[in-house]
Coordinates of C-alpha atoms in Angstrom, one line a residue:
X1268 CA 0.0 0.0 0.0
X1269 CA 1.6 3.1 -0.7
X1270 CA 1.2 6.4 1.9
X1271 CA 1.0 10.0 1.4
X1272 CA 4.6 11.6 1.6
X1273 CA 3.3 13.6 4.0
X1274 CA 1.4 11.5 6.5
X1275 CA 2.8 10.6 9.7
X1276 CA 2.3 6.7 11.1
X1277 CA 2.3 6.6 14.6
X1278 CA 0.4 4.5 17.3
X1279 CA -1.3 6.8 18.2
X1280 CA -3.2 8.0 14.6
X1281 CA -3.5 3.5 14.1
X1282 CA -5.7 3.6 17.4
X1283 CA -7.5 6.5 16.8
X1284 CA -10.0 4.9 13.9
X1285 CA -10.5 2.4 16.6
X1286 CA -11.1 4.2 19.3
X1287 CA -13.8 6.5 17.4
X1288 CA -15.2 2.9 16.4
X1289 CA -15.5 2.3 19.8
X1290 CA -17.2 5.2 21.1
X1291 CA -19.9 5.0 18.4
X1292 CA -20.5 1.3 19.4
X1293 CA -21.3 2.7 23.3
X1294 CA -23.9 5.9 21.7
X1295 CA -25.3 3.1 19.3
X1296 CA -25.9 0.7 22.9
X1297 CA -26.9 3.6 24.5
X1298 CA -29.7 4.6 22.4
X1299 CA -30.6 1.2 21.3
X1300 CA -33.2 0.7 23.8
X1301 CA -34.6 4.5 23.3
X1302 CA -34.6 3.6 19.4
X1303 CA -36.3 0.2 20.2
X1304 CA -39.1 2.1 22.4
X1305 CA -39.7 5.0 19.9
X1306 CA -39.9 2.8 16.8
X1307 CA -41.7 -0.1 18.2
X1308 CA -43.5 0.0 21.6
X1309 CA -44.5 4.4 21.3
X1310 CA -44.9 3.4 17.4
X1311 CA -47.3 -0.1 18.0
X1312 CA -49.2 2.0 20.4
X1313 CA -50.1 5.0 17.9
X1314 CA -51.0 2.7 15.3
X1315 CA -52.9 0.3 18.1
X1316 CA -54.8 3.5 19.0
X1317 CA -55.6 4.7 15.1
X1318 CA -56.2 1.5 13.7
X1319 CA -59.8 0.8 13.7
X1320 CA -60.8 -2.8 15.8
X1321 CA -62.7 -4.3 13.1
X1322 CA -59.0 -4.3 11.2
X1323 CA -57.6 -6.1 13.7
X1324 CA -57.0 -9.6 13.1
X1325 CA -55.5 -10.8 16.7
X1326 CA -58.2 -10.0 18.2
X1327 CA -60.7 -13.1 19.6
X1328 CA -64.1 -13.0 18.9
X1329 CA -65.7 -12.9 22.1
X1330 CA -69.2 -14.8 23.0
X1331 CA -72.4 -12.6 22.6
X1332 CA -74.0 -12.3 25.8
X1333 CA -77.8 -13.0 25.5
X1334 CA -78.6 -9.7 26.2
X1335 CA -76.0 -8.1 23.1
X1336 CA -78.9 -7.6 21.0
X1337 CA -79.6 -5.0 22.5
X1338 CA -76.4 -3.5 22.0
X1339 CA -77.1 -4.2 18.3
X1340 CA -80.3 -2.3 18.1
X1341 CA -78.5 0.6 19.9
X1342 CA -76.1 0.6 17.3
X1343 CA -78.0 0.4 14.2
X1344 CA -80.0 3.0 15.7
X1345 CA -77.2 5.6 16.2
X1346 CA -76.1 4.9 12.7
X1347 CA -79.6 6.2 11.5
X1348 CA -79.5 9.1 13.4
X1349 CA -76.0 10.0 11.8
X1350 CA -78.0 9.5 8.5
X1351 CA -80.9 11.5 9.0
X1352 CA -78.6 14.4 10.7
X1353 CA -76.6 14.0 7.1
X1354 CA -79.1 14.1 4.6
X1355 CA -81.9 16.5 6.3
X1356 CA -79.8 19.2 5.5
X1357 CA -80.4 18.6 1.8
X1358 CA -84.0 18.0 1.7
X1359 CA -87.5 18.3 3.3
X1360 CA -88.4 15.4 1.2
X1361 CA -88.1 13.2 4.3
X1362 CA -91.0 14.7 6.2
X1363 CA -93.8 13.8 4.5
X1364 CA -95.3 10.3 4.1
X1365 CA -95.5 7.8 1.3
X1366 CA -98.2 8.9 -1.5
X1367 CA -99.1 12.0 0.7
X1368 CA -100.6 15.5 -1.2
X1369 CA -98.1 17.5 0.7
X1370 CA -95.1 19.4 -0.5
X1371 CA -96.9 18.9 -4.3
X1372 CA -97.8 15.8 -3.7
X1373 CA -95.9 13.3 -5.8
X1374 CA -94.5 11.6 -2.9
X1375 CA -94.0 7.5 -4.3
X1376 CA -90.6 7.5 -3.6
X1377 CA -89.4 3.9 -2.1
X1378 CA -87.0 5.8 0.7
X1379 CA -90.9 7.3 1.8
X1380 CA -92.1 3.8 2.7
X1381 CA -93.2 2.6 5.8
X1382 CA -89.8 1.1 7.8
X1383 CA -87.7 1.5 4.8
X1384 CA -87.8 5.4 6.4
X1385 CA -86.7 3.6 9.6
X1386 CA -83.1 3.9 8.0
X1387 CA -82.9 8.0 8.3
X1388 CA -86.2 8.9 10.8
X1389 CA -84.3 10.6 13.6
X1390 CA -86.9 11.2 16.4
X1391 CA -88.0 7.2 16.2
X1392 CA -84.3 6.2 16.9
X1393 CA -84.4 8.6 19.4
X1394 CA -87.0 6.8 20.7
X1395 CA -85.8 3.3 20.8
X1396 CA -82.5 4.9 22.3
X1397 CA -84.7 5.9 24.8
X1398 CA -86.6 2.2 25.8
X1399 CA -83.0 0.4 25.1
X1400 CA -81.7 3.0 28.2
X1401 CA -84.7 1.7 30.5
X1402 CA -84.0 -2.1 29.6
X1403 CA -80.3 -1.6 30.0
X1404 CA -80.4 0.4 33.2
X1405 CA -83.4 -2.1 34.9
X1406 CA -81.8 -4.9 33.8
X1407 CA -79.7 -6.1 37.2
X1408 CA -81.8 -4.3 39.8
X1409 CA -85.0 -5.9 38.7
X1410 CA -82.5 -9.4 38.3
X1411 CA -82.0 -8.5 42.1
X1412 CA -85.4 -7.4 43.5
X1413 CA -86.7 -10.7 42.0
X1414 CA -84.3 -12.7 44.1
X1415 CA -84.7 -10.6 47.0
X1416 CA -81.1 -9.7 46.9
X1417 CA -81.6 -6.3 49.3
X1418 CA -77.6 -5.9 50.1
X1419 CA -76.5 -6.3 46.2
X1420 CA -79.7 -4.2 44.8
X1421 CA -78.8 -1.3 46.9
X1422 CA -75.3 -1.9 45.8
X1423 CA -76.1 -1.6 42.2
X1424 CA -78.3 1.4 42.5
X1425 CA -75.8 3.0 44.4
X1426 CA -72.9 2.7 42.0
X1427 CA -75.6 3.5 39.2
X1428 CA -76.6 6.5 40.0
X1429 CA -73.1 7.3 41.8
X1430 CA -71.6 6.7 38.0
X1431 CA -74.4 7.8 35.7
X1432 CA -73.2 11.4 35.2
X1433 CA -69.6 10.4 35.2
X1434 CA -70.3 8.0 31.9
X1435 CA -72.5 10.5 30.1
X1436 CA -70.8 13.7 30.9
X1437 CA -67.0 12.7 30.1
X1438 CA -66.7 11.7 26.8
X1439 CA -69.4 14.6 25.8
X1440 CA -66.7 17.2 27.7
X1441 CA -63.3 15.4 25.8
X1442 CA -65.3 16.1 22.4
X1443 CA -66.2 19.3 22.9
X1444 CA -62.9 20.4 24.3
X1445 CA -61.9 19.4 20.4
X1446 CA -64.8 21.4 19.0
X1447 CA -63.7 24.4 20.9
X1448 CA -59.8 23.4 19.9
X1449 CA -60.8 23.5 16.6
X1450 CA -62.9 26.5 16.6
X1451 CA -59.9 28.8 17.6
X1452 CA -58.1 27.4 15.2
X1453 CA -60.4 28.4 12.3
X1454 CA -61.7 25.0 11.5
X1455 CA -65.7 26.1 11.8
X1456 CA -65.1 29.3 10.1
X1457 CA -66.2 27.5 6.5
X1458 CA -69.1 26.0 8.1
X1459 CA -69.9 29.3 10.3
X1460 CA -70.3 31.2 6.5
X1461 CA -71.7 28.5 5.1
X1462 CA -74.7 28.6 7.7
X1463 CA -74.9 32.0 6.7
X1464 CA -75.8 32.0 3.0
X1465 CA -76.9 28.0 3.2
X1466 CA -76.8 26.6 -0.1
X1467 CA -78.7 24.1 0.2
X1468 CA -81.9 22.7 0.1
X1469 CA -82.9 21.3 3.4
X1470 CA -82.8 22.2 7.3
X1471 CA -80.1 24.4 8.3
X1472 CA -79.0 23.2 11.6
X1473 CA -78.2 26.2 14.1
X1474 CA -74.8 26.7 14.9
X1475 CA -72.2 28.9 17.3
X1476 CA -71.5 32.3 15.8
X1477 CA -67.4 32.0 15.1
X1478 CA -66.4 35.0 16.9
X1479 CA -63.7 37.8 17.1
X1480 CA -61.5 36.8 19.3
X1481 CA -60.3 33.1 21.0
X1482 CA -61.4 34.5 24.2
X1483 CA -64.5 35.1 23.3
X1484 CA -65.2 32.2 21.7
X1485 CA -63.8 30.4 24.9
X1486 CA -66.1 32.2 27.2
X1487 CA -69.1 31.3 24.6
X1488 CA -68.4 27.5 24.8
X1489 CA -67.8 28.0 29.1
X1490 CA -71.6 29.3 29.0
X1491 CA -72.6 26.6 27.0
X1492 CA -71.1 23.7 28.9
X1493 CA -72.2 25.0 32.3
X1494 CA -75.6 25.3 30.3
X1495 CA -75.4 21.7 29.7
X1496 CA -74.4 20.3 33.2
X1497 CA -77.8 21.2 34.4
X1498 CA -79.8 18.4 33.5
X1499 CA -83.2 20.8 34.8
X1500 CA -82.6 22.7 31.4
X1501 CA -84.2 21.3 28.1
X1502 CA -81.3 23.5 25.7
X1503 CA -80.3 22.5 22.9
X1504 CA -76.4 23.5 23.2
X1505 CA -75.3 25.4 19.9
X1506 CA -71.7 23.6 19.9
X1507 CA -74.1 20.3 19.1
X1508 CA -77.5 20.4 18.9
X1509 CA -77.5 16.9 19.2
X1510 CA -76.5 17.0 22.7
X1511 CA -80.0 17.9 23.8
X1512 CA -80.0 14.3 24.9
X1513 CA -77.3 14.4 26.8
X1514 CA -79.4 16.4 29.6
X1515 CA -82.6 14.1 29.1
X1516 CA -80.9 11.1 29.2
X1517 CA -79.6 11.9 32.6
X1518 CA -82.7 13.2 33.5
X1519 CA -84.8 10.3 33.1
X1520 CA -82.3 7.7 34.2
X1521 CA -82.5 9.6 37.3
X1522 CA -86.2 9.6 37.4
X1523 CA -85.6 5.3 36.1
X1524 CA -83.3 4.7 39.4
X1525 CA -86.2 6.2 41.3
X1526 CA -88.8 4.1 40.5
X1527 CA -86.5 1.3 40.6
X1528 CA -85.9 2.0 44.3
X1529 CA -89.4 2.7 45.2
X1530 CA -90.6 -0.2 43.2
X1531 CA -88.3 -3.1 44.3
X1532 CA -89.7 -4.3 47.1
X1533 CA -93.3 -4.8 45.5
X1534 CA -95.0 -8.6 44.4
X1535 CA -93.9 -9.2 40.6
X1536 CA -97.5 -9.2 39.8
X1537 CA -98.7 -5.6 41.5
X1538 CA -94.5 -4.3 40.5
X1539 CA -95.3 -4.9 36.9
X1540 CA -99.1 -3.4 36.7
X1541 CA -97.7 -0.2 38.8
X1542 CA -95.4 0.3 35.9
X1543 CA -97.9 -0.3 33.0
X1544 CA -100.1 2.6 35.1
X1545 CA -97.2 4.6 35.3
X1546 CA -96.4 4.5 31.7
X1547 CA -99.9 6.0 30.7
X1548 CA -100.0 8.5 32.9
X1549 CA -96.5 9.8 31.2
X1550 CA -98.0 9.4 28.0
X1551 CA -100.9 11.3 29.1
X1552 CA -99.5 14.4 30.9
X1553 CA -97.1 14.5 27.8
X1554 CA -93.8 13.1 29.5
X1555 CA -93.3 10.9 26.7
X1556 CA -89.7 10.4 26.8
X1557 CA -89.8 9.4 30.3
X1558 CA -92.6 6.9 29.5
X1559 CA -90.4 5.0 27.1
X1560 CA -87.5 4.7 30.2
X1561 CA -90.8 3.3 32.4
X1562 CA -91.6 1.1 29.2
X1563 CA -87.9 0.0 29.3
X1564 CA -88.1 -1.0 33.0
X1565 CA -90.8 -3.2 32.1
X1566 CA -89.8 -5.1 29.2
X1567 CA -86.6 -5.6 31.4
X1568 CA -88.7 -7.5 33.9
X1569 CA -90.3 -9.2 31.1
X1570 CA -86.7 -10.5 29.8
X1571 CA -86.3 -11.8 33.6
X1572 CA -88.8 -13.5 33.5
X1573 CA -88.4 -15.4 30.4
X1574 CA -85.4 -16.1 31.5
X1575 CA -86.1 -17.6 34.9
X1576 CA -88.9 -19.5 33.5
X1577 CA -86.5 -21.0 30.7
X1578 CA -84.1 -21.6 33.5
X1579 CA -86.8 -23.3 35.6
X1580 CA -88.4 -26.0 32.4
X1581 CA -86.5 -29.4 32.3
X1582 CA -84.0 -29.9 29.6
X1583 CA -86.7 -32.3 28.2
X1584 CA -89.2 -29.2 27.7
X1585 CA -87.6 -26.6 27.4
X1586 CA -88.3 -25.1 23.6
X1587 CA -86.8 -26.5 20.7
X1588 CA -85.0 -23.9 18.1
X1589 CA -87.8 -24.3 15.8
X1590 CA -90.6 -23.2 18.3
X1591 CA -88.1 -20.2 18.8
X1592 CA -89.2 -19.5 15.3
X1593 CA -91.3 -16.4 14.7
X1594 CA -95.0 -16.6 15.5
X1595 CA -97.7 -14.6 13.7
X1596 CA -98.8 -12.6 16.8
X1597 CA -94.7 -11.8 17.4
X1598 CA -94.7 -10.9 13.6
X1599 CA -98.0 -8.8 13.8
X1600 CA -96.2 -6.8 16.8
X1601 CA -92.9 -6.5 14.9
X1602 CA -94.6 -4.6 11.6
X1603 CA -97.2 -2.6 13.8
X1604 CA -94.1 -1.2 16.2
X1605 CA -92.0 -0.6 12.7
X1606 CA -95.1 1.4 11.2
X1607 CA -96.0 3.7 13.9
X1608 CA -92.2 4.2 14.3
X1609 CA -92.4 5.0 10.7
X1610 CA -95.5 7.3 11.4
X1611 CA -94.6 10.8 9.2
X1612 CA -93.6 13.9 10.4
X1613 CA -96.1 15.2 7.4
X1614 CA -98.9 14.5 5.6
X1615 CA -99.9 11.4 7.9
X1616 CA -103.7 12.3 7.1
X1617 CA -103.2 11.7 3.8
X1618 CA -100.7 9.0 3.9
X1619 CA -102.1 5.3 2.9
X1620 CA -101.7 3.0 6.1
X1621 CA -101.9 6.5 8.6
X1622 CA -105.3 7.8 7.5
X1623 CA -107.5 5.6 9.1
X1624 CA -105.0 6.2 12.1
X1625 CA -104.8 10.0 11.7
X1626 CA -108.7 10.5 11.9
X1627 CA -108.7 8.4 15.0
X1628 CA -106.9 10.1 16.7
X1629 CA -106.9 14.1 15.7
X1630 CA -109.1 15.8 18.3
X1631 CA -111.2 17.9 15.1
X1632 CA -112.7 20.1 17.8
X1633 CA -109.5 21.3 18.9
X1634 CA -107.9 24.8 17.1
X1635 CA -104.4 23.5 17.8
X1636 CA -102.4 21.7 15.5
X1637 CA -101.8 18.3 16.8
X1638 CA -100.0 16.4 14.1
X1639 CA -96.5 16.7 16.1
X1640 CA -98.5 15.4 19.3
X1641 CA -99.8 12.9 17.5
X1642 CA -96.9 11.7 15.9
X1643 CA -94.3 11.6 18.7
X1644 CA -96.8 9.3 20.6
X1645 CA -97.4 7.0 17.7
X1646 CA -93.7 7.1 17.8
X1647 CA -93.2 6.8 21.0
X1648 CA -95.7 3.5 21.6
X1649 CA -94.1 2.2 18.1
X1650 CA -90.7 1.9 19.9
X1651 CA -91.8 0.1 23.3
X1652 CA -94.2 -2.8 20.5
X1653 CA -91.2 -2.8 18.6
X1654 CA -88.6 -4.2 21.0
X1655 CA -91.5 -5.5 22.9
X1656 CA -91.7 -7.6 20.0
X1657 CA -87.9 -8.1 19.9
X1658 CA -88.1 -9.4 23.9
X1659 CA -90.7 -12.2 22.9
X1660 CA -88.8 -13.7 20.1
X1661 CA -85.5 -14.7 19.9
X1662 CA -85.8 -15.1 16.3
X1663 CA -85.9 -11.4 15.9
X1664 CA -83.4 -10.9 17.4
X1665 CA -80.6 -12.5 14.9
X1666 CA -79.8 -9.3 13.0
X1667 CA -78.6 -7.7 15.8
X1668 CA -76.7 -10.1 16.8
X1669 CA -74.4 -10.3 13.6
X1670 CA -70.4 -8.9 14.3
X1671 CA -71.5 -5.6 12.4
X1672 CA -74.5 -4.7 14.5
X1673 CA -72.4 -5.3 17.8
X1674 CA -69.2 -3.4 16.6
X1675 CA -72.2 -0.6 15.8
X1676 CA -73.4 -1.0 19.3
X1677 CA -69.9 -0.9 20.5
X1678 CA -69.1 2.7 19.2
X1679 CA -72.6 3.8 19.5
X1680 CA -72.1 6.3 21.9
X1681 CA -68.7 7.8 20.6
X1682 CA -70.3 7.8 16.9
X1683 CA -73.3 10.0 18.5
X1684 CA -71.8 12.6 19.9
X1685 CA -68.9 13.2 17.5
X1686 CA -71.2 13.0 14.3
X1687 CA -72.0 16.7 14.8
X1688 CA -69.2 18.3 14.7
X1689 CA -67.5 16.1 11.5
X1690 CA -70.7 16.8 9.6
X1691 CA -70.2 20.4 10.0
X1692 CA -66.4 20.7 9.6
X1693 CA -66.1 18.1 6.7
X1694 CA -69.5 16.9 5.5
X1695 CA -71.9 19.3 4.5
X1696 CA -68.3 21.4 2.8
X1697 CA -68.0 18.0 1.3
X1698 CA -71.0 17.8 -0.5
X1699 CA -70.7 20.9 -1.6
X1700 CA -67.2 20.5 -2.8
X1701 CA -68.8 17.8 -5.3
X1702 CA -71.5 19.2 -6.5
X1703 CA -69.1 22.2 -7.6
X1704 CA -67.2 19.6 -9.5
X1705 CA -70.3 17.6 -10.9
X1706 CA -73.5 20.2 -10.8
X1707 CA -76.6 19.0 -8.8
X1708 CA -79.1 20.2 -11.7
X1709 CA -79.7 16.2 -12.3
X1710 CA -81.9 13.6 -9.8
X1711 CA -78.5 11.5 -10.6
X1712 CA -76.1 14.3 -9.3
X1713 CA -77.8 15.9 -6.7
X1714 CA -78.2 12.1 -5.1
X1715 CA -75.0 10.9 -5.8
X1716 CA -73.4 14.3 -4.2
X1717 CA -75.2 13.2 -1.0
X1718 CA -74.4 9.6 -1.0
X1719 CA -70.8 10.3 -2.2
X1720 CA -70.5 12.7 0.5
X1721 CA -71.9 10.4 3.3
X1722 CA -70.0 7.7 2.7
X1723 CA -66.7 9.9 3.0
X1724 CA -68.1 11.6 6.4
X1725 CA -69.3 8.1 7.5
X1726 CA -66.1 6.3 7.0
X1727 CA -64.2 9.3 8.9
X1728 CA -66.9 9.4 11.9
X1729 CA -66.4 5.8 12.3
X1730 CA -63.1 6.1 12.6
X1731 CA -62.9 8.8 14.8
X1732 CA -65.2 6.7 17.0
X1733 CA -63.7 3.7 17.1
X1734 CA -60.4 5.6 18.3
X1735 CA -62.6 7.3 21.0
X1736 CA -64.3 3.9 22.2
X1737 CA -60.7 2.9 22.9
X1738 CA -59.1 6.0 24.5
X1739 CA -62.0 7.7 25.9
X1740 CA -65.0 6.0 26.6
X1741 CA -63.9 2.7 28.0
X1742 CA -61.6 4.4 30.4
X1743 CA -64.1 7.0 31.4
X1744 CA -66.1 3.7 32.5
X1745 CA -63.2 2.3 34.2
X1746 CA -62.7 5.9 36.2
X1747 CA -66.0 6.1 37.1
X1748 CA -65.9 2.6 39.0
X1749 CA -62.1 3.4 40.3
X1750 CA -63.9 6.5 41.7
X1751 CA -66.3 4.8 43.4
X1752 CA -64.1 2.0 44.8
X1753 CA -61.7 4.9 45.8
X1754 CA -64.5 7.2 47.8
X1755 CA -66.7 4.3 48.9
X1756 CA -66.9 3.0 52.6

């Protein structure tokens, strides 16, 4: 090998390439385990959090609980909603009823049909959200007041009503601290001006005025929020006019735990009669929604009993599958909860199948208009038939119990209250966007510009709600019940 003339060998420049060799071998061991933790634990955990659960491959499918139906129903139901909130804003179409005169009459569309409309009518999901709470909530205590199980009822209704606020409230808070986050940082300004010259041809939902200043906006959302905690106020908060449930809910579960308490210690027999009373009298002095909680504490006592009495039969009479088959009465109550779920919010005088119905019950010596009474307590009875119907037959019940209805029922809650906000931000812009690109002067446009558009927002609200399940409302449960086990005696 030959050298530079001017390079000097020594011992000291042969060691020195080794020496630097050595010192980056002890950085390289040092940061190793750093590198190891940043590019694969920190990393697996991101994409853990982001990647929705339905993509996840690892993970065991876990055995329905005979009760997940009703998980299912929940979560078909809060998928409609998200519908109906999505395409209202682009149409009135939806009010009126199949084959009514109003609006210009015209109205054959298939979407207008009896329980097809099921798939986008918001206030009769609403209501079944409403029953489903009762069952859910009734479930155990009425389980316990049947065995006479005083120390583990009391218990139950204690952590209940001790955790009830904690499970609504929390998750609604984290999303709105990201609606006010995005607010300040000029994420609602599009839809703020696009509520002011609203292009389109539907309902335009109410919405917070994007002020001046951060501040101002901050203080705005504070009032609104503190407006919200009080579940004695029926608002409907402008952040998300969709959390006007938020208040009821907690409202009536309250109401629920109440009548649970003062019920308990009653004979099955005079406990479930005391509740069918109770339930008209809602209806009648127009406390609907609470009526359909009541309704939900009595189907739950219905499901305990079918249960006991299955329990109870010997293995050698105990129903075959086949006699689990639907019946006709069970079929007959199915359809008639569907169709006065279905009932419309227009032009249900004129409507084939609500005529008859409509004249029976319209008051025609009253001045007031009554077609909203009327049809939130067709609605309203429609939901309690409906999963009456689903209660007495297990064969109903197999749609709901499919892997998409449960992972619907899953993210129910996460999907409802963060639908709002991604509808305003990115899907009503959205449809916009595409109609600028394509024209909406065509049936085929204007439809496709709405479907295209929901199926974008849908597949982003999903998301968004899966990651929430995950990291916010599963472990706002679990603090609710560290909290109690914390503070209790």
């Amino acid at each position: 090998m030959v050298l530079a003339q001017d390079t000097k060998v020594t011992d000291a420049s042969l060691l020195q390439p080794e020496l630097q060799k050595k010192r980056e071998l002890n950085f390289a061991t040092m940061w190793k385990p750093l590198e190891a933790v940043a590019s694969n634990t920190f990393r697996r955990s991101i994409i853990s959090a982001i990647k929705p659960s339905f993509l996840c491959q690892n993970v065991k499918s876990r055995k329905i609980h005979p009760t997940g139906w009703l998980d299912g129903v929940r979560g078909y139901a809060s998928l409609f909603v998200f519908l109906f909130h999505f395409i209202h804003c682009f149409t009135y179409k939806w009010l009126v009823g199949y084959g009514s005169e109003d609006r210009g009459g015209d109205n054959y569309r298939f979407f207008l049909l009896p329980v097809v409309r099921m798939t986008y009518a918001g206030q009769a999901n609403v209501a079944i959200f409403w029953v489903l709470s009762g069952i859910s909530l009734s479930l155990k205590p009425v389980q316990l007041a049947r065995e006479q199980s005083w120390d583990r009822f009391f218990d139950t209704m204690f952590s209940s009503i001790f955790r009830r606020g904690m499970r609504l409230y929390l998750p609604v808070f984290f999303v709105q601290i990201c609606v006010i986050t995005a607010a300040c940082l000029g994420f609602y300004n599009y839809a703020w001006a696009l509520a002011q010259e609203w292009p389109f041809g539907g309902v335009n939902e109410a919405q917070f005025e994007v002020l001046a200043t951060n501040w101002e906006q901050i203080q705005d959302w504070l009032g609104t929020m503190w407006e919200l905690l009080n579940p004695f106020l029926h608002t409907y908060p402008k952040y998300d006019l969709h959390l006007w449930t938020i208040q009821r809910e907690f409202q009536y579960s309250i109401v629920l735990f109440a009548v649970l308490v003062g019920f308990s210690k009653l004979r099955s027999h005079i406990r479930i009669t005391l509740v069918a009373l109770l339930f008209t009298y809602c209806m009648k002095v127009d406390q609907g929604d609470i009526a359909l909680f009541i309704a939900g504490m009595g189907l739950a006592e219905y499901l305990q009993i079918r249960a006991e009495n299955a329990v109870q039969l010997p293995s050698s009479e105990k129903p075959s599958t086949d006699e689990h088959s639907p019946t006709l009465l069970w079929g007959i109550l199915l359809y008639t909860g569907l169709h006065l779920l279905s009932w419309p919010y227009e032009g249900a005088a004129t409507s084939p199948g609500y005529i008859a119905l409509s004249n029976a019950f319209t008051d025609f010596s009253s001045e007031t208009d009554q077609r909203q009474i009327i049809g939130d307590q067709c609605r309203r009875v429609g939901a309690a038939v409906f999963l009456f119907s689903l209660c007495g037959c297990e064969w109903f019940r197999k749609p709901f119990m499919t892997n998409t209805a449960i992972y619907l029922g899953k993210i129910s809650f996460p999907l409802y209250i963060i639908h709002g906000p991604i509808n305003h931000m990115i899907g009503y812009p959205l449809v916009e966007a595409i109609w600028n690109r394509i024209g909406s002067e065509s049936t085929f446009t204007y439809s496709f510009g709405i479907g295209f558009g929901f199926c974008i927002t849908a597949m982003i609200v999903i998301w968004l709600a899966d990651i929430m399940s995950k990291l916010v409302d599963a472990p706002s449960v679990r603090f609710g019940r560290s909290l109690q086990e914390k503070w209790s005696c």
